[in-house]
Coordinates of C-alpha atoms in Angstrom, one line a residue:
X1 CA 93.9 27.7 55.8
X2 CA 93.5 24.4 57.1
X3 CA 89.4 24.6 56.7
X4 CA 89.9 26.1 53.1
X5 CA 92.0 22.8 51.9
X6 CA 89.4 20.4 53.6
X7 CA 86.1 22.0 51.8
X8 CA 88.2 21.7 48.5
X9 CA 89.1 18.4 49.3
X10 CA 85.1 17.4 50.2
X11 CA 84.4 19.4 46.6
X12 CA 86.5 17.2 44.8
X13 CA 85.3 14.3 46.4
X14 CA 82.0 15.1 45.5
X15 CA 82.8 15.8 42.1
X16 CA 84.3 12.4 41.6
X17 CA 81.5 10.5 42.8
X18 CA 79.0 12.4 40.4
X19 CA 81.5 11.7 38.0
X20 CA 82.0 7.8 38.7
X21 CA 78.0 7.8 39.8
X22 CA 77.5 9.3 36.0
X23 CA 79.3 6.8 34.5
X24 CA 77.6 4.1 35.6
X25 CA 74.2 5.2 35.2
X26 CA 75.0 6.0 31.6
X27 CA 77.5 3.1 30.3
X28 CA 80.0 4.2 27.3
X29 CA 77.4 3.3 24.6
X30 CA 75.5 5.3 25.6
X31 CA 77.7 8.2 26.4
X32 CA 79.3 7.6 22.5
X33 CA 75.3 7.4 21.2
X34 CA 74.9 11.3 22.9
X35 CA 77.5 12.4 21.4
X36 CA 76.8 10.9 18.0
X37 CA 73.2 12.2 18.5
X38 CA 74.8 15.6 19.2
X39 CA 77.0 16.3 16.0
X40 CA 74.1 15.3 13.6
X41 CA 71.8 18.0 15.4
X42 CA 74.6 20.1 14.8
X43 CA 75.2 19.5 11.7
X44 CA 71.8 20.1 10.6
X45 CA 71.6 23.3 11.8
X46 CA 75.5 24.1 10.4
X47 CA 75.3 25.2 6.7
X48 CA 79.3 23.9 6.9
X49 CA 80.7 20.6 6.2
X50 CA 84.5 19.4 7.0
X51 CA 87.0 16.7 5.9
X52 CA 90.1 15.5 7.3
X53 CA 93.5 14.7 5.4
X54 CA 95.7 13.3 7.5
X55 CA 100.0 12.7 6.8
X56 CA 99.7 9.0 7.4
X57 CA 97.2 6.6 6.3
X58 CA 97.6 4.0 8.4
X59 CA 101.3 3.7 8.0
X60 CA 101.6 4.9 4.8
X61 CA 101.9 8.4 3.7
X62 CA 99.0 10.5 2.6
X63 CA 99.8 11.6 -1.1
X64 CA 96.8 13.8 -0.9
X65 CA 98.7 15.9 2.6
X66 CA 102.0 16.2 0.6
X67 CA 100.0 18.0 -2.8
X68 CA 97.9 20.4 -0.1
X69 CA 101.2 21.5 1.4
X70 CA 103.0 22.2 -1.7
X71 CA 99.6 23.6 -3.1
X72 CA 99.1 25.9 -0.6
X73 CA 102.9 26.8 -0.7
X74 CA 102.2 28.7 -3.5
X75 CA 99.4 31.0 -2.5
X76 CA 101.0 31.1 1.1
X77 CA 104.0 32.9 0.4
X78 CA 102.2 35.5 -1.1
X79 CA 99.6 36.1 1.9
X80 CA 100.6 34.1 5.1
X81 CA 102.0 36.0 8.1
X82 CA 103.5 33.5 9.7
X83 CA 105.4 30.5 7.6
X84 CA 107.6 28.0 7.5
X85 CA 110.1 26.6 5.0
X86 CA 111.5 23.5 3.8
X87 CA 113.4 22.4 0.8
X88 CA 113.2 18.9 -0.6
X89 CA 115.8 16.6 -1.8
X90 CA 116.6 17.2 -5.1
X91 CA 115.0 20.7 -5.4
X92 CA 116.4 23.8 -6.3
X93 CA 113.7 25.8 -4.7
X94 CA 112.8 26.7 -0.9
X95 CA 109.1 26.0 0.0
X96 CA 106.8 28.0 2.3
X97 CA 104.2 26.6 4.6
X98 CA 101.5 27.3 7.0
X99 CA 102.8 26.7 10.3
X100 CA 100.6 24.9 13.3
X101 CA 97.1 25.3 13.7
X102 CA 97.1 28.0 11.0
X103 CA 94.6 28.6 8.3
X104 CA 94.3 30.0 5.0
X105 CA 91.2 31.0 2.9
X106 CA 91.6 29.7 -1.0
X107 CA 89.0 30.1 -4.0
X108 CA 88.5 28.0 -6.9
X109 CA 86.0 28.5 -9.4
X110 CA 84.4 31.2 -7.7
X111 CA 83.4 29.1 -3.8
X112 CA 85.5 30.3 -1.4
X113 CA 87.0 27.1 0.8
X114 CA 89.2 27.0 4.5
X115 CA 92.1 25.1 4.7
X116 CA 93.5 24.6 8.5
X117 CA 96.5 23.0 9.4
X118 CA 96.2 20.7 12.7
X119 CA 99.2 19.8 14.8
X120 CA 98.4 17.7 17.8
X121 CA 100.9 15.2 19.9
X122 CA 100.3 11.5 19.2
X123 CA 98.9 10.5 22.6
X124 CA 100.8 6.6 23.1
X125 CA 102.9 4.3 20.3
X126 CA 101.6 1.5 18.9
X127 CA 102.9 -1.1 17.7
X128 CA 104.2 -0.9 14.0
X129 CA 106.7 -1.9 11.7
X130 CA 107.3 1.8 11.3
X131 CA 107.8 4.1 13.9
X132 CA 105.3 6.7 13.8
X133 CA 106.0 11.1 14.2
X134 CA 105.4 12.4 17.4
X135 CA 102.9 15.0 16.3
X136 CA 99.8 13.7 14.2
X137 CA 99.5 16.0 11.2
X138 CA 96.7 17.0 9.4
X139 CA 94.4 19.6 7.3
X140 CA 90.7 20.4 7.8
X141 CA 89.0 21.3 4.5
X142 CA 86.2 23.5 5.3
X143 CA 83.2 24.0 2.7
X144 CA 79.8 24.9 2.2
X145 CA 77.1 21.6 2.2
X146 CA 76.0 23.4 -1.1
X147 CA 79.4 23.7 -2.4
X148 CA 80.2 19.8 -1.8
X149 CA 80.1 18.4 -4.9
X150 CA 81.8 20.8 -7.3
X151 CA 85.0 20.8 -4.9
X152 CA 85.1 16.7 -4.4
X153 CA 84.6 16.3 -8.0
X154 CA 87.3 18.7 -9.3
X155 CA 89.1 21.0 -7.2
X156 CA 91.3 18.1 -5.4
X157 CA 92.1 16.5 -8.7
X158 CA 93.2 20.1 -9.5
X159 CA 95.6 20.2 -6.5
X160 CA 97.3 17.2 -7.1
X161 CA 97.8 18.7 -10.8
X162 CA 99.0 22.0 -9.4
X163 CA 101.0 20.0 -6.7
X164 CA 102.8 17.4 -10.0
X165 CA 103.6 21.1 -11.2
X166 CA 105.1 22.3 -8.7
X167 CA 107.3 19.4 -7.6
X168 CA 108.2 19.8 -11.0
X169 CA 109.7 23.2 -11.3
X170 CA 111.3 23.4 -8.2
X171 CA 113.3 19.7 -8.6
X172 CA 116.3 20.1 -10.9
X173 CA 115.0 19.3 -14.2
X174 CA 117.5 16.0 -15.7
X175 CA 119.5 15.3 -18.9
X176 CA 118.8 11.4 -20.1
X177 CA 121.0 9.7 -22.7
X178 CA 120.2 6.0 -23.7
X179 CA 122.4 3.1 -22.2
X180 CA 125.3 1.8 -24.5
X181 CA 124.2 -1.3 -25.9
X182 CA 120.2 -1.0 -24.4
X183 CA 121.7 -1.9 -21.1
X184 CA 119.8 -1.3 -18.0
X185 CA 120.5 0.1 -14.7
X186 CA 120.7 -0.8 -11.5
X187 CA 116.8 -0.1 -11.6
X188 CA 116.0 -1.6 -14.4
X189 CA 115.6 1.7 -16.5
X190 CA 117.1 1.9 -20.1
X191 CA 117.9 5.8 -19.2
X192 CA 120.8 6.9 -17.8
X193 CA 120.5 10.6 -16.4
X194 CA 122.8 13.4 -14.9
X195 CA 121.5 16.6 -13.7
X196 CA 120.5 19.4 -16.7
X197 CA 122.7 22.8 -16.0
X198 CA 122.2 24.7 -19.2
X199 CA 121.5 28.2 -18.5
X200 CA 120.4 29.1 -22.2
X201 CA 116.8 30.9 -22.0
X202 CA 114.8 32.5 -24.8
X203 CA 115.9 36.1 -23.6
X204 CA 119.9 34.7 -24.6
X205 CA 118.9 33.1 -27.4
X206 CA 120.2 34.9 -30.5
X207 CA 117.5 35.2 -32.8
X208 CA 114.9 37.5 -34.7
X209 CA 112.3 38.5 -31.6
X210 CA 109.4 37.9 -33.6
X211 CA 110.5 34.6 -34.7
X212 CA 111.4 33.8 -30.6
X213 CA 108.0 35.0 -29.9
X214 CA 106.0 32.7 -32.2
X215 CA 107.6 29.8 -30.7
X216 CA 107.2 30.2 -27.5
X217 CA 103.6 31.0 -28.0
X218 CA 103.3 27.7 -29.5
X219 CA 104.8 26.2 -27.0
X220 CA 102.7 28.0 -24.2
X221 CA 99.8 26.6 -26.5
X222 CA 100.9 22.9 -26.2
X223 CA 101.7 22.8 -22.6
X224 CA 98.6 24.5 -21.8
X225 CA 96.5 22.4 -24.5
X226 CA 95.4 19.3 -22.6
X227 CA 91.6 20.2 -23.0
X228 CA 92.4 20.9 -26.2
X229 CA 93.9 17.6 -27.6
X230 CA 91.3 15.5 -26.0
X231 CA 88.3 17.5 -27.6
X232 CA 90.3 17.0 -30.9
X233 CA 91.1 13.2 -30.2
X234 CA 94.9 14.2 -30.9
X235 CA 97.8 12.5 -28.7
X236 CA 99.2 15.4 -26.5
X237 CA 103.1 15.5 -28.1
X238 CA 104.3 18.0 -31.1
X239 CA 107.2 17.8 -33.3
X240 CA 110.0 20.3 -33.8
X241 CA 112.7 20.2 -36.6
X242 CA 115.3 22.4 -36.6
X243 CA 117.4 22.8 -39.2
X244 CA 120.5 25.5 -40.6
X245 CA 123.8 25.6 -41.3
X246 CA 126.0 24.5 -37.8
X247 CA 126.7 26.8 -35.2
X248 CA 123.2 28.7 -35.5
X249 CA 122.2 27.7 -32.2
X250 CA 120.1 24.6 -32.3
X251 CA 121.4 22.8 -29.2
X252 CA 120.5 26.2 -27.2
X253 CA 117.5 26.2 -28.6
X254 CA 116.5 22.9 -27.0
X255 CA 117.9 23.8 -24.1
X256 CA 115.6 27.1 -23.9
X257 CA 112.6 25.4 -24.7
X258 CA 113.4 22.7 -22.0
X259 CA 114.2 25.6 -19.5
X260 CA 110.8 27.7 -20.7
X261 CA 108.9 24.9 -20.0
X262 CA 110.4 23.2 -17.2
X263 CA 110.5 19.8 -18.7
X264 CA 113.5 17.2 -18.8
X265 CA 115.7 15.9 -22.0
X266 CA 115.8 12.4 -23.1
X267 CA 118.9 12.7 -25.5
X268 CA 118.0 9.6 -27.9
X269 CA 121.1 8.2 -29.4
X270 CA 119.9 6.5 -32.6
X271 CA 123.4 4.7 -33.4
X272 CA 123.3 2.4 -30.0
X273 CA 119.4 1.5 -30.8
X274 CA 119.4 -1.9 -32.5
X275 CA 116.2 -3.1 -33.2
X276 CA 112.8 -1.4 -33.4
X277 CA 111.4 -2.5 -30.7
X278 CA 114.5 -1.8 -28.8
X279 CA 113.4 1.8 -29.7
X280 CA 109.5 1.5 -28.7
X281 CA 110.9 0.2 -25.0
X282 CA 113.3 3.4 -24.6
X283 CA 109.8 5.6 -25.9
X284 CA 108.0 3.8 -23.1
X285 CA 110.7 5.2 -20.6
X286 CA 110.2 8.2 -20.8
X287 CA 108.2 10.4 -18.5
X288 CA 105.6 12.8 -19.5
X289 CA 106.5 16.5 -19.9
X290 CA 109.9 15.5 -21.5
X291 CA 111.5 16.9 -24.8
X292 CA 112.9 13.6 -26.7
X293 CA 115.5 14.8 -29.2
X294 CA 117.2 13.3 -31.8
X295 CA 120.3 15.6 -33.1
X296 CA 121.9 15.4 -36.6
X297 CA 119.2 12.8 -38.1
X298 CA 120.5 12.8 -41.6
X299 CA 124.0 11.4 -39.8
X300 CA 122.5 8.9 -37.1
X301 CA 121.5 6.2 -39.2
X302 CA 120.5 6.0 -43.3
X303 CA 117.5 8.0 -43.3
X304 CA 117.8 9.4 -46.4
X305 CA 115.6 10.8 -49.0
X306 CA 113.3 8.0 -50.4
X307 CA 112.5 10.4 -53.7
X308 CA 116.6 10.7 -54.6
X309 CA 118.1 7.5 -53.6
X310 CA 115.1 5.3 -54.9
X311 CA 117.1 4.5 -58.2
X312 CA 113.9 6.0 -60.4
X313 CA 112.9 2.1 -60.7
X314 CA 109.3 1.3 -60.4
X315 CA 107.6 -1.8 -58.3
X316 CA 104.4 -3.5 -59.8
X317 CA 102.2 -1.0 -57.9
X318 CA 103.4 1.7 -60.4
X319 CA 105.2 3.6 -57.1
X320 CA 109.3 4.0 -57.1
X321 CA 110.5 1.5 -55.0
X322 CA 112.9 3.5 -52.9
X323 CA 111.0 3.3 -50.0
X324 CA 111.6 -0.8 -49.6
X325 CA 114.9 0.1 -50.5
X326 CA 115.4 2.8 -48.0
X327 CA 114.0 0.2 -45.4
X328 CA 116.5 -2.1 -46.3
X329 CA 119.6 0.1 -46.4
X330 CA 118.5 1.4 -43.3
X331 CA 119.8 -1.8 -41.3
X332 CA 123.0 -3.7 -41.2
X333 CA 120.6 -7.2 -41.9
X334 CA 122.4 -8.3 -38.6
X335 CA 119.0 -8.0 -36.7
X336 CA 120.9 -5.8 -33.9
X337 CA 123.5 -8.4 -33.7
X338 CA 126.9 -7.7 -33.3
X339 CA 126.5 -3.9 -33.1
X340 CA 124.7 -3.7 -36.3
X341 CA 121.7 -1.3 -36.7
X342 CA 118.2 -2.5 -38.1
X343 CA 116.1 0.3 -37.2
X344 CA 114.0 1.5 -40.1
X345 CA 112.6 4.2 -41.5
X346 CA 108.9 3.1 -41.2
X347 CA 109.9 2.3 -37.1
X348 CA 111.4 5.7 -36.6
X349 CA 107.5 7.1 -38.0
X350 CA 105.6 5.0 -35.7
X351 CA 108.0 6.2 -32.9
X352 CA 106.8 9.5 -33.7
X353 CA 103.6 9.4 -34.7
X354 CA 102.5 5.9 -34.4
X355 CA 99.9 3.9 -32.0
X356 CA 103.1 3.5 -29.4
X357 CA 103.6 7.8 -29.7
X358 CA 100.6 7.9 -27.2
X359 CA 101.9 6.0 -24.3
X360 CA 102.8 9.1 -22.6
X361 CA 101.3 12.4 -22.7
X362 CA 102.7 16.3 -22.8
X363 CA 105.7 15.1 -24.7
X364 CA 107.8 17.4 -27.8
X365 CA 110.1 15.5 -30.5
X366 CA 112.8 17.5 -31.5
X367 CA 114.6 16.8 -34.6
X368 CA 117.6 18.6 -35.7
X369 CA 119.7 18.7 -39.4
X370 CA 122.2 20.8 -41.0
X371 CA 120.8 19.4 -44.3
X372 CA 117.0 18.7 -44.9
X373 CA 116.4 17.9 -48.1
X374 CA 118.3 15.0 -47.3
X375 CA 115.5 13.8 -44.9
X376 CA 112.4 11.9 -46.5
X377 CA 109.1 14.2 -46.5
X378 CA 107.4 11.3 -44.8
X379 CA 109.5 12.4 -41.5
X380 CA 108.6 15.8 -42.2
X381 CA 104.7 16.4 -42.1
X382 CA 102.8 17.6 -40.0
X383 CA 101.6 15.1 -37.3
X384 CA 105.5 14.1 -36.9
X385 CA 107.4 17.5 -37.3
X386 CA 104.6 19.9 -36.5
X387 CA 106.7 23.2 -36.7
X388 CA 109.4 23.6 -38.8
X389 CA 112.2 26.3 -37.5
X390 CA 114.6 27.2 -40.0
X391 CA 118.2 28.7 -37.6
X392 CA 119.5 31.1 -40.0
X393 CA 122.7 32.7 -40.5
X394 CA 123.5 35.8 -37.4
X395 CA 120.8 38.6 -38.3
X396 CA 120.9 42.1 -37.2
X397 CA 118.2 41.5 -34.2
X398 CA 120.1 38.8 -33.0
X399 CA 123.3 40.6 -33.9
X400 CA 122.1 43.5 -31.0
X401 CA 121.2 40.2 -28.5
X402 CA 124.7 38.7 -28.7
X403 CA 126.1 42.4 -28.1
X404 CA 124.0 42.9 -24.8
X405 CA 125.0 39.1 -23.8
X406 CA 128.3 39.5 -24.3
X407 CA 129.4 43.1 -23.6
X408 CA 126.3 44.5 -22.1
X409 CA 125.9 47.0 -24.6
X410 CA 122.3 48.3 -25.3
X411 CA 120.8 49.8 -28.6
X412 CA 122.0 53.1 -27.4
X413 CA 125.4 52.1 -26.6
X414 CA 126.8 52.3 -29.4
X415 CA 127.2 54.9 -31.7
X416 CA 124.7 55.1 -34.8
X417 CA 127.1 54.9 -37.6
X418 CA 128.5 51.5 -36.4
X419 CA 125.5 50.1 -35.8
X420 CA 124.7 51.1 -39.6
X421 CA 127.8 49.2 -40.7
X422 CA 126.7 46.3 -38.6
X423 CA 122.9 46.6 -39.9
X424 CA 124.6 46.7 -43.8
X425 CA 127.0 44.0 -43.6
X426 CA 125.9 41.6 -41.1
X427 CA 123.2 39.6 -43.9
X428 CA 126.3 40.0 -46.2
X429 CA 128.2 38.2 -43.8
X430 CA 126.3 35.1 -43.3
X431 CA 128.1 34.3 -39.9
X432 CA 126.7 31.6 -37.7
X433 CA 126.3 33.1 -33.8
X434 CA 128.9 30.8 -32.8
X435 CA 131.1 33.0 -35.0
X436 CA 130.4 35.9 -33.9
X437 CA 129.9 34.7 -30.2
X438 CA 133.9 33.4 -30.4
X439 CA 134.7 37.1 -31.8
X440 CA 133.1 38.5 -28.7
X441 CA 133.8 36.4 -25.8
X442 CA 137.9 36.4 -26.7
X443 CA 138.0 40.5 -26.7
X444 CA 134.9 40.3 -23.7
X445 CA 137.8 42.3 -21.4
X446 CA 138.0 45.1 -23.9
X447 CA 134.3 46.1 -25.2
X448 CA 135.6 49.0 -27.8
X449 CA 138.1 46.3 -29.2
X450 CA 135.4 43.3 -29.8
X451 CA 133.7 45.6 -31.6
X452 CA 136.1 46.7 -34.1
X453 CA 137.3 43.1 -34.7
X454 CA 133.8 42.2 -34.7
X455 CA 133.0 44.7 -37.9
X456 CA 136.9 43.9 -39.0
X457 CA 135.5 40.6 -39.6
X458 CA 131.7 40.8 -41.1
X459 CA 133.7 42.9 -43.3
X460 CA 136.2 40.3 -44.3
X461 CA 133.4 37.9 -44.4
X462 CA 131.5 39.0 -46.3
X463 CA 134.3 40.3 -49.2
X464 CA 135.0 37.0 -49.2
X465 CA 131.2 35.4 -50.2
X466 CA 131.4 38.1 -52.6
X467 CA 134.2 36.6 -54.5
X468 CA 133.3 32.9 -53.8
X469 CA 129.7 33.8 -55.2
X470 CA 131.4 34.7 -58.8
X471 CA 133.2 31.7 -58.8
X472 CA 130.0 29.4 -57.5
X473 CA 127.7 31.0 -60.2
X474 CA 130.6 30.1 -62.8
X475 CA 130.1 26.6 -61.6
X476 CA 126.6 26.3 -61.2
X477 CA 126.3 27.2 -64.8
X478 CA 128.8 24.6 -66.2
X479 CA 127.0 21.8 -63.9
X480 CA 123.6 23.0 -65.3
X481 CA 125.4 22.7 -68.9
X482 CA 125.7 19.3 -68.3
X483 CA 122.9 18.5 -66.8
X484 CA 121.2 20.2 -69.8
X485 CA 123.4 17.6 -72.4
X486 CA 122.7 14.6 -70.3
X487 CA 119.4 14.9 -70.5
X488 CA 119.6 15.7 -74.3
X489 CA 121.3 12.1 -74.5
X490 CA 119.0 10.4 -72.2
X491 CA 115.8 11.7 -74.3
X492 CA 117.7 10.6 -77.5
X493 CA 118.0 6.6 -76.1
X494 CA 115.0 7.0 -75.0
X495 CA 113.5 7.9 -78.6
X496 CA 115.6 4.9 -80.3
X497 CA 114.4 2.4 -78.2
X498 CA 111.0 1.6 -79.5
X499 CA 113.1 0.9 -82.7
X500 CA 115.4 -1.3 -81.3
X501 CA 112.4 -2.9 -79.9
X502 CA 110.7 -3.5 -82.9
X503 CA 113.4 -4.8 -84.9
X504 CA 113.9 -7.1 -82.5
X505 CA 110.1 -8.6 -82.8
X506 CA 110.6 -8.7 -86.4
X507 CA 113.4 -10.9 -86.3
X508 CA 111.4 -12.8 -83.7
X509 CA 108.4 -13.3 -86.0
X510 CA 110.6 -14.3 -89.1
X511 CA 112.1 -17.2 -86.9
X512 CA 108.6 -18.6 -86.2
X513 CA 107.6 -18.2 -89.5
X514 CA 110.5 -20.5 -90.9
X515 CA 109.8 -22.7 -88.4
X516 CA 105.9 -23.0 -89.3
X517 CA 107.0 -23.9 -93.1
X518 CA 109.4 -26.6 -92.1
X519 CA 106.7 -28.2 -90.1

């Protein structure tokens, strides 16, 4: 035993002066220079190339690491083996990961690509203002030499797209409102913000299917229209007005548009604004992807109709000169000062659809009104309020969605001969949802019951608008009577004044006629 430990002792001794004779004959240049000359023989013969993104730069965190873990979160949950999870501040959502030293294959655009995670322990600490992990992370990208330049050229700008995205839907999506006064916040943001609950989807909503579907086509068209916009030269935002009677369901339509497409709320209160340029700051606050909305319009500040409260006077220009006087009215001529209000009407359209509109991108105005003829058309074209959305009165499709919300009942439910009675007297009715939502939800205990009442009162409804409807037409006719005789008396003066007129010239010739023969 003895002899066996003293050959391997003479081995190792042997070894080590190889190993120290070694390094002196070849120094560490030349060592590092082997090596060097070693990888470039291999890599000519390798028809692979590889690139390392490491978790810290430096000392600073790779944002390039963080957007290939949460993009490869998304195809790993679905095909990974072996994974592991992590939930970020602020996110409703749990998110799967490849573990150490694992790998994934991913495609894009048809080239196939190797992603590998690398763990290994951080050999010593050095010195740094900020203490450094004990385990160096990392990914290896692995891709063809021929495939270089398509995947450096798009397919990591197309991670840290898919990675904004995702970030995006899992953290919980936020309700803004606009400080009191235009103060800021402790960060200097004009916003203040509170997390945005609303559970009110487009499968909830109350309202005819085919109309439900159209929208959120068009909204799957914007938010997928980027390509689009900057072939056409358009600024990436659209305009929504939604208008109807109250209680039809326009705040829970915002809501379900802002839940469809994941994006936050910037609740713009137009009565704390002062000043126009008070309003193009709060516009440069906001974040892209957002809904800015603007509720009740006609009732924030005077908006109103240029056309019907211009006064029918003309400017020099031969145009009515309501809109100078809708600018005018508009504001309290305090400048913002005091509390007064001096937005106008032309600084509301540039906020819209003006050169400060395109400071952002992927962003949806939403008006709302319970009256829009008394908005001016120059809010309402296209390029400002893109689609107009009319919220009806409760029809019979969205009749059947509030009775599966509410009471869980199905088509087949009930029985046919009720559903006729609903079908017949529900347009009759003209009940908002809300109505009928309040019908519902105090008899929700007792389904047979809500539905009696429910039909109880469509029927009283609509007996009702039946009777007022006589006595409206009655009115209607006596106010178009009038109207009918005013204008009779108006075309009258309006015949005698050329008379008028020239009587008075003729009195104003004869006086410089008698003045002529005195001189």
């Amino acid at each position: 035993m003895k002899e066996y430990w003293a050959s391997l002792a003479s081995i190792l001794g042997v070894l080590a002066f190889c190993q120290s004779l070694l390094q002196v004959i070849f120094p560490p240049e030349l060592r590092f220079a082997s090596l060097k000359l070693l990888n470039r023989i291999f890599n000519m013969f390798t028809s692979y190339c590889y690139f390392d993104i490491t978790e810290i730069d430096g000392v600073n965190t790779n944002e390039l690491y963080n957007a290939v873990q949460l993009y490869l979160s998304s195809s790993v949950s679905i095909s990974g083996s072996r994974l592991s999870l992590t939930r970020a501040l602020n996110s409703s959502a749990i998110t799967f990961g490849l573990t150490n030293n694992d790998s994934i294959f991913d495609t894009f655009n048809g080239v196939t690509v190797l992603w590998e995670h690398v763990v290994t322990q951080r050999q010593a600490q050095t010195f740094s203002w900020r203490p450094l992990p004990d385990e160096k992370r990392g990914f290896t990208l692995r891709i063809k030499k021929k495939d270089k330049n398509l995947i450096l050229d798009s397919y990591l700008d197309y991670i840290m797209e898919r990675a904004n995205d995702i970030r995006r839907r899992n953290q919980d999506r936020l309700l803004y409102t606009n400080s009191r006064g235009g103060s800021l916040d402790s960060r200097g943001h004009p916003w203040e913000s509170v997390p945005f609950k609303h559970p009110s989807t487009f499968e909830t909503l109350a309202m005819d299917p085919v109309k439900k579907g159209e929208i959120m086509e068009d909204l799957k068209d914007f938010a997928n229209g980027q390509s689009f916009y900057q072939k056409t030269g358009r600024a990436w935002k659209r305009g929504y007005l939604l208008y109807g009677p109250p209680g039809t369901g326009k705040s829970s339509m915002i809501a379900a548009m802002a839940n469809y497409l994941g994006y936050d709320i910037y609740d713009l209160e137009l009565t704390e604004v002062h000043t126009n340029s008070e309003l193009r700051k709060l516009l440069m606050k906001t974040s892209s992807k957002s809904i800015i909305v603007i509720e009740d319009i006609d009732c924030s500040i005077n908006l109103s109709n240029r056309k019907k409260s211009g006064g029918g006077g003309a400017n020099p220009m031969g145009r009515g000169g309501g809109y100078y006087d809708t600018e005018m009215r508009s504001g309290s001529g305090s400048n913002g000062e005091d509390g007064g209000n001096s937005i106008t009407l032309s600084g509301l359209l540039n906020f819209t659809d003006g050169l400060w509109s395109c400071c952002g991108s992927e962003r949806i105005f939403v008006f709302t009104t319970n009256h829009i003829d008394k908005l001016d058309p120059a809010l309402l074209r296209s390029g400002r309020m893109d689609m107009h959305i009319f919220m009806s009165y409760c029809s019979f499709p969205a009749l059947k969605i509030l009775l599966k919300n509410y009471l869980g009942y199905e088509e087949g439910d009930l029985e046919a001969a009720v559903l006729k009675q609903m079908e017949e007297i529900v347009g009759k009715a003209q009940m908002t949802p809300a109505d009928i939502s309040e019908v519902l939800i105090k008899n929700r205990r007792y389904k047979h019951k809500a539905v009696s009442e429910l039909l109880e009162a469509l029927k009283g409804r609509a007996e009702r608008n039946l009777k007022n409807g006589g006595v409206r037409e009655k009115i209607n006719l006596m106010n178009n009577l009038e109207l009918e005789s005013e204008e009779e008396e108006q075309e009258k003066r309006a015949l005698e004044s050329p008379l008028e007129g020239s009587d008075v010239e003729d009195s104003c010739q004869k006086d410089e006629d008698e003045e002529e023969e005195k001189k």
